[in-house]
CSV table of C-alpha atoms in Angstrom, one decimal:
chain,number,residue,atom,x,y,z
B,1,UNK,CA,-13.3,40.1,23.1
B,2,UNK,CA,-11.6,37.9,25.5
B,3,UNK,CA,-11.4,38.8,29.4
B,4,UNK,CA,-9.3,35.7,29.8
B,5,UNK,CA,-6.3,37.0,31.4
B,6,UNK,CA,-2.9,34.7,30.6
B,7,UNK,CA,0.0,34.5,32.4
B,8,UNK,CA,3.1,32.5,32.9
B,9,UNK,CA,3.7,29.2,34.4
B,10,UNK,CA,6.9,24.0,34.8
B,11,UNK,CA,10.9,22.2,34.0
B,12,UNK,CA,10.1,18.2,33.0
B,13,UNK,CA,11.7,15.9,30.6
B,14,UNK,CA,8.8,13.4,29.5
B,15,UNK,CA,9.9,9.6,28.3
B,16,UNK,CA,9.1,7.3,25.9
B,17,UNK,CA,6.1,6.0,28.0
B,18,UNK,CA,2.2,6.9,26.9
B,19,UNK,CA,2.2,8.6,30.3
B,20,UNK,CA,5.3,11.0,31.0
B,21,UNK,CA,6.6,12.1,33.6
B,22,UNK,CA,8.4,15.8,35.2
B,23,UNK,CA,11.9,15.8,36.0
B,24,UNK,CA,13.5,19.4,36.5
B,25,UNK,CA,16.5,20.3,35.1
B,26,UNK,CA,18.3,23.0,37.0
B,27,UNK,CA,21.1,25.6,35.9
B,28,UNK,CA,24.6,25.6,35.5
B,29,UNK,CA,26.4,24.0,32.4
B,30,UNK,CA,29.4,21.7,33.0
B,31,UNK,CA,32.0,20.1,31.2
B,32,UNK,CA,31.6,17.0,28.7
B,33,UNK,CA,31.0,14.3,30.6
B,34,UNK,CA,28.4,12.0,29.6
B,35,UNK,CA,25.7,10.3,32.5
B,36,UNK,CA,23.2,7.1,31.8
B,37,UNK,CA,19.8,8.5,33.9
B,38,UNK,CA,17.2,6.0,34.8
B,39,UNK,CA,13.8,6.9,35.4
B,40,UNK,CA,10.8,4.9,37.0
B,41,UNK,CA,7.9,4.7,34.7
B,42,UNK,CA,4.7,2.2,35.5
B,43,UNK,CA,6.4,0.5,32.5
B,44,UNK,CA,9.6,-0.7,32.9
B,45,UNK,CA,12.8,1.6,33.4
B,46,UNK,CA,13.6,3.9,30.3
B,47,UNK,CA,17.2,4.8,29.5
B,48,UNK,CA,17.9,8.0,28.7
B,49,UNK,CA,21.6,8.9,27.6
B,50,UNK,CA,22.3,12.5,28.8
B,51,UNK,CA,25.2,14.5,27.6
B,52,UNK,CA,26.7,16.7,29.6
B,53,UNK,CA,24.5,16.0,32.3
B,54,UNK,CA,25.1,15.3,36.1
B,55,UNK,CA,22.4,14.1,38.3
B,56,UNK,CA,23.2,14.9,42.4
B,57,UNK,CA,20.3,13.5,44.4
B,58,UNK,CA,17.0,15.8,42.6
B,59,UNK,CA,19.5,18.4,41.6
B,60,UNK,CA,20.3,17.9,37.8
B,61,UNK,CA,23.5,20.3,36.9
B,62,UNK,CA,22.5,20.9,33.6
B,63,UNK,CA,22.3,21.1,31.2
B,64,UNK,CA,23.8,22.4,27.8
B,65,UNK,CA,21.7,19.8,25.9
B,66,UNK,CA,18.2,18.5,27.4
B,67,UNK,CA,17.5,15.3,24.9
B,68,UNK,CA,13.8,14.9,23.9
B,69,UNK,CA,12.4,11.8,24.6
B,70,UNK,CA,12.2,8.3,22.1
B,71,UNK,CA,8.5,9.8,21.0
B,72,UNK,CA,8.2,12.1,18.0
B,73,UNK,CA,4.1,12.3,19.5
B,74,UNK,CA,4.8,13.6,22.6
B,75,UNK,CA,3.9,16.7,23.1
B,76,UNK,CA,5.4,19.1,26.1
B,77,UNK,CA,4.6,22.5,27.9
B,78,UNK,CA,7.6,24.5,28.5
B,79,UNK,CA,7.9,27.7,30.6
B,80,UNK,CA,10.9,29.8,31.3
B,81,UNK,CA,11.9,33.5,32.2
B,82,UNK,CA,15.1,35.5,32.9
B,83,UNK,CA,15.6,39.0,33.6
B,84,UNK,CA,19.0,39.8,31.3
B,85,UNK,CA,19.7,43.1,29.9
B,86,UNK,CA,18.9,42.6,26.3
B,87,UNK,CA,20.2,46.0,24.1
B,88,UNK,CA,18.2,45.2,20.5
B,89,UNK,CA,15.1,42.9,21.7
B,90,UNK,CA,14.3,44.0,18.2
B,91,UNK,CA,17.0,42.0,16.8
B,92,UNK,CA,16.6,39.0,19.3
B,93,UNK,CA,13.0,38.7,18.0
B,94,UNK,CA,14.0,38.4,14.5
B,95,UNK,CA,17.0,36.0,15.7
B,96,UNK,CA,14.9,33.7,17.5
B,97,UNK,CA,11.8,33.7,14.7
B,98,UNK,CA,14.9,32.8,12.3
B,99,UNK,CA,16.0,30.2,14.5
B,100,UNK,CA,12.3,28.8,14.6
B,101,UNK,CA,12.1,28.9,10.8
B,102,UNK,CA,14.8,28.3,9.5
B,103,UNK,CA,14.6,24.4,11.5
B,104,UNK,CA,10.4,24.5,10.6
B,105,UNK,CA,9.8,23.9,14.6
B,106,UNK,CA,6.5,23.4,15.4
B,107,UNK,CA,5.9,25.9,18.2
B,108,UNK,CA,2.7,27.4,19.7
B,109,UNK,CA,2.9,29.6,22.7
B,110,UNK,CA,3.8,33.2,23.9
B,111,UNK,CA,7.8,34.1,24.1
B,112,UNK,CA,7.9,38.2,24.7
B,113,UNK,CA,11.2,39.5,24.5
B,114,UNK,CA,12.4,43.1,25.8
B,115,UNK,CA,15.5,45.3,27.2
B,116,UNK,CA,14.8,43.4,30.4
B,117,UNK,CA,14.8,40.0,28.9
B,118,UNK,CA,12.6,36.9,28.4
B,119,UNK,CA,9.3,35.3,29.7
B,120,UNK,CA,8.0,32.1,27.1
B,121,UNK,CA,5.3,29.5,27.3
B,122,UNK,CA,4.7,27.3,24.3
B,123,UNK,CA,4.2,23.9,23.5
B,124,UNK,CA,5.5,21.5,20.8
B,125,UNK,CA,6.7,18.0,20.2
B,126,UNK,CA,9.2,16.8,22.0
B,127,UNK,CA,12.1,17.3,20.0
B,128,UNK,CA,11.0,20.6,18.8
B,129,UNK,CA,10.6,22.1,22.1
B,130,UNK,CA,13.1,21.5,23.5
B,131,UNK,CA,15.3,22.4,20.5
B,132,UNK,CA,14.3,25.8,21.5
B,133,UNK,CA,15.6,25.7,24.7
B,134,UNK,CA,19.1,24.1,24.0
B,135,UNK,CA,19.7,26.8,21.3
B,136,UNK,CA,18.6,29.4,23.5
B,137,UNK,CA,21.1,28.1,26.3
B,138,UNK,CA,24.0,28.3,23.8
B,139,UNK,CA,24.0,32.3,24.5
B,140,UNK,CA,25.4,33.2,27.4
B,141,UNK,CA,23.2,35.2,28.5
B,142,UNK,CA,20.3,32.4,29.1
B,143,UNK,CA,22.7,29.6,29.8
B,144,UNK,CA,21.5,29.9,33.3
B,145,UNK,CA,17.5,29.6,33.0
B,146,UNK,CA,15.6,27.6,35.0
B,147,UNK,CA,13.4,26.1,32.5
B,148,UNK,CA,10.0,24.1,33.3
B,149,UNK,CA,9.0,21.4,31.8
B,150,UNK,CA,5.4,19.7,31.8
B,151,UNK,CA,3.8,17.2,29.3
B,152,UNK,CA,0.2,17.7,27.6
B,153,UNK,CA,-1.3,14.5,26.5
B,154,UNK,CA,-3.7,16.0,23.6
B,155,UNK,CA,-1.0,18.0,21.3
B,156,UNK,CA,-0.6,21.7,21.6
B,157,UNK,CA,-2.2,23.7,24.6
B,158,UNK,CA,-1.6,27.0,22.7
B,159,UNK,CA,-3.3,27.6,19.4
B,160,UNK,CA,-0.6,29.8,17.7
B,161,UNK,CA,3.0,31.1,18.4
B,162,UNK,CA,3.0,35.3,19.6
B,163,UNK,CA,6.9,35.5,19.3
B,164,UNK,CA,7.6,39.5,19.5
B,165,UNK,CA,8.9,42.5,21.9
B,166,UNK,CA,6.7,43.6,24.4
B,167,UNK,CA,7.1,46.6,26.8
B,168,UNK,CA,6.2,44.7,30.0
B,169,UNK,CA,6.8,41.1,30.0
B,170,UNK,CA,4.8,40.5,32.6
B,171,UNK,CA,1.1,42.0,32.2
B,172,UNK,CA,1.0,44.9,35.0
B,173,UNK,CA,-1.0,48.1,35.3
B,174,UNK,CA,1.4,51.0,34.1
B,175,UNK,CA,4.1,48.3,32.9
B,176,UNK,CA,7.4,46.9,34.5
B,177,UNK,CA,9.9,48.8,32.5
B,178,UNK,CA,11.1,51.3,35.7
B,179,UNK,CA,11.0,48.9,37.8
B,180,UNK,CA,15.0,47.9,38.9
B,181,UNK,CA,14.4,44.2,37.8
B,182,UNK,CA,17.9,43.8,37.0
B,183,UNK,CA,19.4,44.6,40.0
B,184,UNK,CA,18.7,40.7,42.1
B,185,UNK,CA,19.5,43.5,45.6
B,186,UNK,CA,15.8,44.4,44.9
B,187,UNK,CA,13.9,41.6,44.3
B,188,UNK,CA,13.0,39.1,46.9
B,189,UNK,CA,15.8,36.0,47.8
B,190,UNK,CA,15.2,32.7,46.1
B,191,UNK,CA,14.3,30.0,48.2
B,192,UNK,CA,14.7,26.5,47.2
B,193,UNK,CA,11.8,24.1,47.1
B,194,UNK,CA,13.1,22.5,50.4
B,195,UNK,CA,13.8,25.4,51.7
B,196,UNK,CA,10.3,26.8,51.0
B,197,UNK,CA,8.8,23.7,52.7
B,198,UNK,CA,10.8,23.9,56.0
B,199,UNK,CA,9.6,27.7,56.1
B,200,UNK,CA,6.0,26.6,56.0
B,201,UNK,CA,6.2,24.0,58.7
B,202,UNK,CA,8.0,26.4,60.9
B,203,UNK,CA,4.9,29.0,60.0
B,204,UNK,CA,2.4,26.6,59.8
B,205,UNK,CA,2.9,26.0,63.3
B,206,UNK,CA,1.3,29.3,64.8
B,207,UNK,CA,-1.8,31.0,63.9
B,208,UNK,CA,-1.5,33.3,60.4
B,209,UNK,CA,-4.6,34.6,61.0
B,210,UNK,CA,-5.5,35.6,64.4
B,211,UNK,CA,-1.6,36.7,65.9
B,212,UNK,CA,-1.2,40.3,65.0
B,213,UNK,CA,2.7,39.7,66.3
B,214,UNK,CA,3.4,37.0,63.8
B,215,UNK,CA,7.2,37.2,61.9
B,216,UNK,CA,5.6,35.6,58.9
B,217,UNK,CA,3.2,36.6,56.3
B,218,UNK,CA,3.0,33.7,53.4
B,219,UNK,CA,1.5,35.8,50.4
B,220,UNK,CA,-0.6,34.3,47.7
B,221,UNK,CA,0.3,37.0,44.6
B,222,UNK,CA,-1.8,35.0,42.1
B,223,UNK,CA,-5.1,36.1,40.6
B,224,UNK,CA,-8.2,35.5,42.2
B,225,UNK,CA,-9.0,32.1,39.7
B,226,UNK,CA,-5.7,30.5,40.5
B,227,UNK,CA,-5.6,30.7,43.8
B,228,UNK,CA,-9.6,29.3,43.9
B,229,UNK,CA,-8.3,25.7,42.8
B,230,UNK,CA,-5.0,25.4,45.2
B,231,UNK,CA,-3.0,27.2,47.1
B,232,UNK,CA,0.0,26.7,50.4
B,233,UNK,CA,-1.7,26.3,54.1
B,234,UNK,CA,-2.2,29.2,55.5
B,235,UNK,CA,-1.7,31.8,52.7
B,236,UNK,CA,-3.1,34.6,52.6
B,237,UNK,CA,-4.1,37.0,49.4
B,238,UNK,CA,-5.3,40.4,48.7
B,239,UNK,CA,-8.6,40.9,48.0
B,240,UNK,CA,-7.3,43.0,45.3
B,241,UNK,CA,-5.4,41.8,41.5
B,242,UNK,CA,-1.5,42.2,42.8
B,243,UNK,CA,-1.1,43.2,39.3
B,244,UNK,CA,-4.4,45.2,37.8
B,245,UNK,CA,-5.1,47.0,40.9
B,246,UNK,CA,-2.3,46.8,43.6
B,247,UNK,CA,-3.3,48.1,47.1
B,248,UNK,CA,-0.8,50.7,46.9
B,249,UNK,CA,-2.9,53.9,46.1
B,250,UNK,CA,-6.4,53.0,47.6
B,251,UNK,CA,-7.4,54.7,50.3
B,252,UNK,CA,-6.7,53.4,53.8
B,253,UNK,CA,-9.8,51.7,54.4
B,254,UNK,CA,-9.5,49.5,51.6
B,255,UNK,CA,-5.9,48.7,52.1
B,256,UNK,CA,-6.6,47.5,55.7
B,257,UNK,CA,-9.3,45.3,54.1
B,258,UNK,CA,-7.9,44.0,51.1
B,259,UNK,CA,-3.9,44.0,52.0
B,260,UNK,CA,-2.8,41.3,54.8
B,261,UNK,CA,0.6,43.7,54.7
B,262,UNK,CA,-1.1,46.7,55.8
B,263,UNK,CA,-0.1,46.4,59.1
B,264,UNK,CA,3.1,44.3,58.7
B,265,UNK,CA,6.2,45.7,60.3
B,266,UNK,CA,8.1,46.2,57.1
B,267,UNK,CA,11.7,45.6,58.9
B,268,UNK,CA,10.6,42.6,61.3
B,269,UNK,CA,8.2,40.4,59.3
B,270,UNK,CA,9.4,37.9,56.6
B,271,UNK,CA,7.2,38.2,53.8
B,272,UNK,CA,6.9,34.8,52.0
B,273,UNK,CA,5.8,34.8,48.3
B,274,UNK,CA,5.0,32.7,45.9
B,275,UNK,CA,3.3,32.3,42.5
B,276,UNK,CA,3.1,29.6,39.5
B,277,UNK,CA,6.3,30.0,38.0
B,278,UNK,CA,8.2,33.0,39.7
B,279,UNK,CA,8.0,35.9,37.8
B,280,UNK,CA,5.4,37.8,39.1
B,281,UNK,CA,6.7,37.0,42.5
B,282,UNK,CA,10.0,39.0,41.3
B,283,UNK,CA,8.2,42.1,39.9
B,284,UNK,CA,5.9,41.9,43.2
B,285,UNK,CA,8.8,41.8,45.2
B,286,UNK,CA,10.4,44.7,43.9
B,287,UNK,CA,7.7,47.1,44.1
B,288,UNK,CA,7.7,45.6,47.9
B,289,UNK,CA,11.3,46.3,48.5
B,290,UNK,CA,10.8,49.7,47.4
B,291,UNK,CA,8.1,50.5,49.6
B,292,UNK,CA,10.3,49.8,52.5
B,293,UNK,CA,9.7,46.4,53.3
B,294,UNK,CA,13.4,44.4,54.1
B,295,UNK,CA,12.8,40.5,54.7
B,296,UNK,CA,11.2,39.4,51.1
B,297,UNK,CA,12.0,35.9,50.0
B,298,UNK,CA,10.2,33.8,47.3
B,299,UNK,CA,9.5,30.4,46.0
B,300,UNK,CA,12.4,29.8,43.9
B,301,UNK,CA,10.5,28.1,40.1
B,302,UNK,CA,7.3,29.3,41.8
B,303,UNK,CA,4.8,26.7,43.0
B,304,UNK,CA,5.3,23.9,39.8
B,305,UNK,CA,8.7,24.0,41.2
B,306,UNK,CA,7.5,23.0,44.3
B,307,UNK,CA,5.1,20.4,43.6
B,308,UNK,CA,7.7,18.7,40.9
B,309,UNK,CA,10.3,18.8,44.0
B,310,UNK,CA,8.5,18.1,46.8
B,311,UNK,CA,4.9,17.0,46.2
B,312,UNK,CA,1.8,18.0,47.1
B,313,UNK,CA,3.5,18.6,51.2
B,314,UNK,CA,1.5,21.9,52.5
B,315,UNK,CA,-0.3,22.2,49.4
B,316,UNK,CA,-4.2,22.2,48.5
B,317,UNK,CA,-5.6,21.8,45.6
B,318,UNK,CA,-4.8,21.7,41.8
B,319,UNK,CA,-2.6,23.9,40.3
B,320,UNK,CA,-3.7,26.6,37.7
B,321,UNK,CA,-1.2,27.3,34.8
B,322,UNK,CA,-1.6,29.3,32.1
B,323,UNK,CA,-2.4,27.0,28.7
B,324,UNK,CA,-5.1,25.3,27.6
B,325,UNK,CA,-4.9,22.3,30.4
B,326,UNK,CA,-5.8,25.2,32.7
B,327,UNK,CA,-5.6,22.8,35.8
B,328,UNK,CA,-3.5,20.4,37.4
B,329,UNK,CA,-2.9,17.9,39.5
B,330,UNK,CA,0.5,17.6,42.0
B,331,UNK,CA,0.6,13.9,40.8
B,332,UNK,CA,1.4,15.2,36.7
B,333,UNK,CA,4.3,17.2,38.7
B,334,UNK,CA,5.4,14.5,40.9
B,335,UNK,CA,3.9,11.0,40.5
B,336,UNK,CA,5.8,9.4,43.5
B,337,UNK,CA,4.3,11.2,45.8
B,338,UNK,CA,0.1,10.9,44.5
B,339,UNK,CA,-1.1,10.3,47.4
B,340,UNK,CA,-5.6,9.4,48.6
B,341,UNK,CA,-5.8,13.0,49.8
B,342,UNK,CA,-4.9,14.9,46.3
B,343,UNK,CA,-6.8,12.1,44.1
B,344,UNK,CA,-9.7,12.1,46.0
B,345,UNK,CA,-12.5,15.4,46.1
B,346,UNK,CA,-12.0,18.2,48.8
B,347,UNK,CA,-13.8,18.1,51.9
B,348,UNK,CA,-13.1,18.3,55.6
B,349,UNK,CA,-11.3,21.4,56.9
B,350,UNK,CA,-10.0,21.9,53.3
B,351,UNK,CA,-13.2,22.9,50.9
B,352,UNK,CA,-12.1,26.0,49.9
B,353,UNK,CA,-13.2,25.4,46.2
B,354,UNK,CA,-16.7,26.5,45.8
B,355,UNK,CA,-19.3,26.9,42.4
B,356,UNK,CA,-19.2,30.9,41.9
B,357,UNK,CA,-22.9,31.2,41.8
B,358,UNK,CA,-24.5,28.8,44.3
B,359,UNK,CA,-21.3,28.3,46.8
B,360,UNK,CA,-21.6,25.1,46.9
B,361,UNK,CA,-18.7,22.9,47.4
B,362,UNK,CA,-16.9,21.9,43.9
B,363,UNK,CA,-15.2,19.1,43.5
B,364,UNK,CA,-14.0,19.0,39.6
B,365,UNK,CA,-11.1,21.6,40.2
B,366,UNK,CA,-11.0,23.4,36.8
B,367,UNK,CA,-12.4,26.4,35.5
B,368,UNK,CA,-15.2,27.0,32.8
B,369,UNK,CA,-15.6,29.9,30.8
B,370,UNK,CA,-19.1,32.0,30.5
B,371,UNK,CA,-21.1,30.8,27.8
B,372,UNK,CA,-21.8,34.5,26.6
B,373,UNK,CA,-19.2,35.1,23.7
B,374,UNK,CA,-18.7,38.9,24.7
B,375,UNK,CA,-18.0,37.5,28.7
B,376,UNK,CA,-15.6,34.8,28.5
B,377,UNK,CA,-15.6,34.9,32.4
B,378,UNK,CA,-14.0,32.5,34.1
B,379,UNK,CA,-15.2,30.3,36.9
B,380,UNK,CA,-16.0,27.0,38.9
B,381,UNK,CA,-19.2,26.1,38.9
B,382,UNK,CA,-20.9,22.8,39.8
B,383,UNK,CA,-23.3,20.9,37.3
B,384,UNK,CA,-26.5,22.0,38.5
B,385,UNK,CA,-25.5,25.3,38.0
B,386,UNK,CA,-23.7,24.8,34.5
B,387,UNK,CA,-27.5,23.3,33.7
B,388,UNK,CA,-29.4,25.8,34.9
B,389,UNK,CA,-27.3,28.3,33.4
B,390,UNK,CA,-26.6,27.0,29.9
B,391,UNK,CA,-23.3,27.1,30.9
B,392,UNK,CA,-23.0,31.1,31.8
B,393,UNK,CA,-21.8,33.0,34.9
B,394,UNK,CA,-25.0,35.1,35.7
B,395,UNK,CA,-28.6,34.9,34.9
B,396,UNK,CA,-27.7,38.5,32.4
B,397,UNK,CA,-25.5,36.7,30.3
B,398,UNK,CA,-27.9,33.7,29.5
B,399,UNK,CA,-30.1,36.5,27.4
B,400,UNK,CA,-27.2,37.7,25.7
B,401,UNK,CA,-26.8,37.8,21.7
B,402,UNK,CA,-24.0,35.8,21.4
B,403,UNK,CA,-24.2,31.9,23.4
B,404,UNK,CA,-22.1,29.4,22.8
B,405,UNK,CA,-23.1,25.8,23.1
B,406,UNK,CA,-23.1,24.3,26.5
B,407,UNK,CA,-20.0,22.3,27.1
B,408,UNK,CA,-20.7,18.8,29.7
B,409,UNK,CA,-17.9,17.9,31.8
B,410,UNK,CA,-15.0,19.3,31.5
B,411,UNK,CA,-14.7,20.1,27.6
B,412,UNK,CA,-12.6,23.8,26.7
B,413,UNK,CA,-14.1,26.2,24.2
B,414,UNK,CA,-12.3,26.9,21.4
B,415,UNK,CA,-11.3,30.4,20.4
B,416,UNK,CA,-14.1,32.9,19.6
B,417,UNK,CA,-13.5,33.1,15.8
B,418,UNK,CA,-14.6,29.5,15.9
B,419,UNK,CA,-18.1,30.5,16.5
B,420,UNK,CA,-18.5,33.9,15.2
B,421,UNK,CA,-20.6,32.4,11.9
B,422,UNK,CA,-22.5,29.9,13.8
B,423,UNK,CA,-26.0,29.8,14.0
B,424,UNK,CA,-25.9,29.7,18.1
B,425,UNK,CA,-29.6,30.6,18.7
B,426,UNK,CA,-31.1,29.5,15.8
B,427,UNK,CA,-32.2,32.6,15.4
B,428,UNK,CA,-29.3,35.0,14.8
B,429,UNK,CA,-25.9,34.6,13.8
B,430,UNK,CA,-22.6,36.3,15.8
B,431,UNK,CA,-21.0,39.7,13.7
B,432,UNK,CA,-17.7,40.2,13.6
């Protein structure tokens, strides 16, 4: 079995080009009007006739239709959520798989409905894709999702399509479902992209770490393995998963050691959150809100958001997200603004990155996954390491039954059934 934990996690409209691009198509439907949009590709401008579309400096007012791109190959990530109170998620489960087949879209991801709404991340083509998404914003109810778009150069990152109800849309020890998600006075307030990054030069400009008084606490929710390849300047995290093992109910000690809000004043500081795409950040926030704490505000399209906005500006890193790609750079997000720093390795003041067994100081910002079938742990290591440990995460899983191949560079494993009747050891052969 699996220990992979996935998530969700970006809104992007490729082009005709072999290398597309992200542009982010906000909310709000408007009347019929039709706009010419011009894009810069490294090949020449690509026109892309947009109905009902309005462009306003980065802000696109979308958005009833979002047109694929001229490439029937191109293949895109999508990623979107809404809390909505949904009465028979039942029915909106068999209404959406209906949708899907009755129009034979090819679509691979995870989309879990329930009485609190939606949370999907698939891939498909182009067209397909985002054929989903323009039926879906026909309703009402979703006509106002922020939807994230990313591309994926080698066809599907998700091996299959999980389209069903699920009690907690988000994974979270003892579930979501009484938490008052639908009520926006208890999660945290949205803040824009450029609003975020105005926040973070006005905190980045006193000590985090060392000023007990401080009015701002930036809050990394993200697991442990995302925040390892990127994160903001001068985050901070728990010690603890926000979401497997919270710091509420520990005992004091370890909430003083894991928790950077232990001993936040809970009416004066402003908590700033953020995580890849939003969601958790809302759940988070509402579990804050209800232990007392007043000032919560949150990275509005969580950090791919940012990056597609904004660039890489007070950012570090790669970004995890949540599909086979597992890591990114800003530049896919927002190509204008690649700059030497985020092409070239860590180092200075800003390794951060480090091999999970030696500690040494990784420069290939993407995870591998244990070699040991029954592990699947993942991890950064560097390339002595992945040598001398045919590719596992401790020196106990390299004598375990069941060893997959060791992958060079940065290569994925398929999924496990792949190599459950291979002969791995020459020796022995994995049981099912």
């Amino acid at each position: 079995m699996s220990i992979m934990r996935w998530c969700s996690s970006s809104e992007v409209i490729s082009g005709s080009a072999s290398h597309p691009y992200p542009f982010a198509f906000p909310p709000n439907p408007i009347a019929n009007t039709t706009t010419v949009l011009q894009f810069p590709f490294r090949k020449p401008l690509f026109r892309f006739n947009l109905s009902s579309l309005s462009l306003t400096h980065r802000k696109l007012l979308p958005a009833a239709q979002i047109r694929p791109s001229n490439s029937s190959d191109d293949f895109l990530v999508v990623n979107f959520y809404h809390f909505v109170f949904l009465k028979d998620p039942q029915a909106e489960v068999s209404k959406h798989r209906s949708f899907l087949d009755a129009g034979g879209l090819d679509i691979n991801g995870r989309v879990y409905l329930n009485e609190q709404g939606i949370n999907a991340q698939y891939s498909g083509p182009s067209k397909d894709a985002l054929a989903y998404v323009n039926w879906l914003r026909e309703d009402n109810r979703f006509s106002d999702i922020l939807v994230q778009i990313s591309p994926s150069q080698n066809g599907h990152t998700f091996p299959a399509l999980k389209l069903r109800y699920k009690p907690s849309l988000v994974q979270f020890e003892g579930g979501i479902s009484h938490l008052p998600l639908l009520d926006p006075s208890m999660r945290a307030i949205p803040l824009s992209p450029s609003e975020w990054r105005d926040r973070l030069k006005a905190i980045n400009k006193t000590d985090l770490t060392s000023n007990p008084k401080r009015n701002y606490i930036l809050l990394d929710v993200r697991n442990g393995y995302e925040w390892d390849i990127g994160h903001f300047h001068g985050a901070q995290r728990p010690n603890v998963d926000c979401f497997r093992s919270t710091s509420f109910g520990l005992s004091q000690e370890e909430i003083i050691a894991s928790d950077p809000l232990s001993n936040a004043d809970k009416e004066k500081t402003d908590i700033l959150m953020y995580c890849t795409g939003g969601i958790r950040c809302d759940v988070y926030s509402t579990i804050l809100r209800q232990q007392g704490f007043q000032n919560l505000y949150t990275l509005k399209g969580g950090v791919s958001n940012y990056l597609k906005n904004e660039g890489p500006a007070e950012w570090i890193g790669n970004l995890f997200v949540f599909d086979s790609r597992l890591s990114l750079p800003p530049s896919v997000y927002c190509p204008q603004a690649a700059t030497e720093a985020e092409l070239a390795p860590v180092s200075g003041d800003d390794v951060f990155a480090k091999c999970y067994l030696c500690s040494s100081e990784v420069s290939e910002l993407r995870h591998r996954n244990c070699a040991n079938l029954d592990c699947n742990l993942l991890f950064l290591c560097c390339r002595k390491c992945v040598k001398d440990l045919r590719g596992c995460c401790c020196l106990t899983c390299t004598t375990a039954p069941r060893l997959r191949p060791v992958l060079n560079g940065m290569q994925r494993y398929k999924k496990w059934h792949i190599y459950r009747d291979m002969d791995l050891q020459g020796k022995m052969k994995i049981l099912t």
